[in-house]
């Protein structure tokens, strides 16, 4: 069935040859009656390894084997993708789609909500996920909304497939803290009524300044430490569940992201982390190019992006501007990073962001790695996705040309072995 | 949004060198129709291409030679319909044929700078989608610090909109359009009658004729000087002296537009600027045989009112499949979104349109749509010397414009593009740091 | 032709009958709607003391007042779960988002004229539904549209709790402002409070994703639950059919009219095909209820299920199926006699009995 899908439109132009890996031949079961064997001119594993040509064997929604010249198991259905390129499904580690976030789906009742779950407001049925799947983005980590200083836990989901199988468990839960103007500027309810000016108001919600954001962060962690030591909440009505959730952040059981856009917020993050002994990841990191040395020295992973001509609604609260060569510079400084399209999809989506990173100097292999292997690792999802390796989910993208080229696109996308996007690049509603 | 001054001065230097010859050699000449010449030579004299050929092509001794080894030499692209550089488009008066972008083009707009970075050598600045009759346009070079020096074609075309402007419905819009031309006819008649009486008085004749006859005889006497600025543009347009750029957002607007323009006998003067849904009128547009400029949004989305099912149509593919030439516009404008012409062409290739069709949509077809098909759109002897020297294939995302020549004069050089460097690295550079010696040499 | 009610009035009100109890009434109709919604054979329905005594072809006992309806079809009185009939003021208490202790019965105005109109159109029981502005919104009042004298309405109990997880339950003026904030509290409440022994929770959920979260939350807590107006259940049908944690037992759908989009109408059929009992809602008007059911059948909804959707499905949701919802011996005598299938919109209501008492007919306009 996939074969018939593919038959029509694979008119790939094989690219110039980069590195070729030596073909390791893993042991294969003799018979894989219901296996699907995909052959393609180039199989990009995600970590830099490329098989030309290569084979991926899929069974029961998982990858069984990847390599060159693998013996084809008896009974397997062979799909020849011809001159096409095969990569892992792309992973966006800081997606903001699917939550209607600007319309108050995130809880506005408190500045500190790490006990809450973004999964509770994720719209699995959002058409935005269909678009992402069509873009070749198969897994997203939907990050906590930035209207709270310490936001809700993010949620990792596949962009298509049966609802019950969509959610993935990261190795650790992850909450995000936001420094900067978004905490006060964002959120439909963080505003006084328009007759009073419509701006953020101390009477409705703190904080109203950068200093305020940092203070809310500090106070919450101090409260949590006091709660942990005393075994109960202090007197000012803090939610014990929130205090416990923060305790997990302090102990490292829950991982932490710091959303920063302006350069100065990088510095504040580092200070705050030092005060409480926290490890963290930078999210969005718009002006990372201004802080390369400190990021490299402290080995802080970076989720970078997106780069856009004009600000999206999400970014408009700040005036940070990303350097176009940031991905290249991050790579040159040995910083572990991935790329994100945030709330973008289609021509503003992750593949286009990756293409831009390539345009502005990032090596192609590193670019692929940044939206597959490294994105999955940073999001704590590398046990399941992000690489073509035995045992991982069979999330695959077949491209009709060099991946991320402006003139190529995904012509077939598989999630857990099921085709979810057809050769026209259209989302398939009925998953066979 | 002000152009850094070095670009402007680069152009001034070029203006000073007017009349000089230029040559580009060593690169691969690529034309939109797919023809290629390796190690080719392009010679430009007096702003026009005088030779295109292989390495043996003679280069005039006085030519400034641009070495293009390893580069792609491609015709300057044509932005056939844009509002860039205008601070506000769409006059609030519905019928405003008397406004002119001449009065609003900002030469120092950063968008012109981005044109050069994006290999665009010719820009047709036209506005008025959201009006009934929108005003006069102008074709300019995207370089220079005064509109007059930038101008290629002054007062080129008039914008009309069949699609209702804000607050109008389709009936009012058509009524306003018809009324505008009817009012013009009435006015001309009254002028004709007056001119007849004046002539009569001059000759001191005492003939008594019916007013209808007076109008008829007076018509031949009316000249443009008899009209004030309110009427001049529309009068010229009604006589077919000015191309009409007709905005039709939807397929039904295309149908109404074609019928109405036929009535006015102006269909042959029209260019259709269409929205995404207009692909449904592709056959009518094919029959009309007039240029079609597509919206920058290339995908039409429509949801079935009963089932809610969304269908998507890649609009250029419909036109390509029907064999109708089309012109691409950017969606928005700038480096990162789908804001560049070459990116739009690349999207077409991505969706299965032949490469030459996609490339023509930003070059030859675009030039044709602004009446400059003989002058622009490819590298050929006799055409203007608008040449982009590219670091790679025009549709490759890693390709940059290394140099941009407009009528043989160097208008942009990446090595000296300080703003691009600053955007790339995030570092503020002192003006001197970015200035590298140009790699051109006197032969 | 004289209206049957005229004879009935004679029978019931004829002076000189010695007993205080009204005499039993026997109705003869040509068809009777069966509990499964099928149109069954006609016969005599004997009513005594406000209840159905017997149904069958046999001649009624001596002493019965007899009414015969040539061409008549007897249907169980219509049950409309989601109405605001007779509500005095608001039906949501906006002070707090969780108000399980509130009951709409406390806002019932029994003498409200809307009840008589409802009764005349065939609706014998309605739910007075809380307003939907709270996450837990209180109990639905179960109201008979006429009392034993066939006049004002009568509160007969407090039905299930209504919950709302759609956007209308949230605003910025109180905490929680979001589903994200509400769900942990709701889950805790469901875990702590014992599941009701009978009846079901009514949960308003509009979009596919709200339906997902309802199934997850209520099914996950082992609760029996029904969906109120799941407009986009078609998108979530995969979950409704195949949910692991538990699926909705029923859904309240409607009103539909001839302008309702085909996509919305088809939701009823998709739910029924997925094993969900559909109860139609018509805002308390029998005509609107019948129109809703008829429009649904036009889009492929099973006619038998459509007839049960007019009465039994709603009765089950209110937990009164032992009393109402079908024509069976022992149940309350809530009946509608029409001159055709209730799904046939041309069929006229000839007689309505609420608890055996005839509903006073509207005066014919001259």
Tab-separated table of C-alpha atoms in Angstrom, chain A residues 9-14 83-85 398-403 405 407-412 423, chain B residues 349-352:
chain	number	residue	atom	x	y	z
A	9	UNK	CA	5.735	11.092	-7.443
A	10	UNK	CA	9.262	10.107	-6.643
A	11	UNK	CA	11.230	12.243	-8.991
A	12	UNK	CA	14.232	12.793	-6.861
A	13	UNK	CA	17.452	14.406	-7.916
A	14	UNK	CA	20.239	12.645	-6.054
A	83	UNK	CA	16.311	7.988	-5.794
A	84	UNK	CA	14.594	9.412	-2.729
A	85	UNK	CA	16.194	10.386	0.549
A	398	UNK	CA	10.886	10.169	2.497
A	399	UNK	CA	11.987	13.332	0.665
A	400	UNK	CA	11.790	13.838	-3.081
A	401	UNK	CA	15.115	15.645	-3.078
A	402	UNK	CA	17.847	16.696	-0.720
A	403	UNK	CA	16.229	17.101	2.712
A	405	UNK	CA	16.153	22.003	0.093
A	407	UNK	CA	12.732	22.651	-3.916
A	408	UNK	CA	12.147	19.375	-2.086
A	409	UNK	CA	9.520	18.184	0.331
A	410	UNK	CA	8.409	15.121	2.231
A	411	UNK	CA	6.472	12.856	-0.082
A	412	UNK	CA	5.793	10.155	2.441
A	423	UNK	CA	2.993	11.465	-1.976
B	349	UNK	CA	9.559	23.045	-8.323
B	350	UNK	CA	8.925	21.326	-4.999
B	351	UNK	CA	5.292	20.863	-5.999
B	352	UNK	CA	6.158	19.367	-9.353
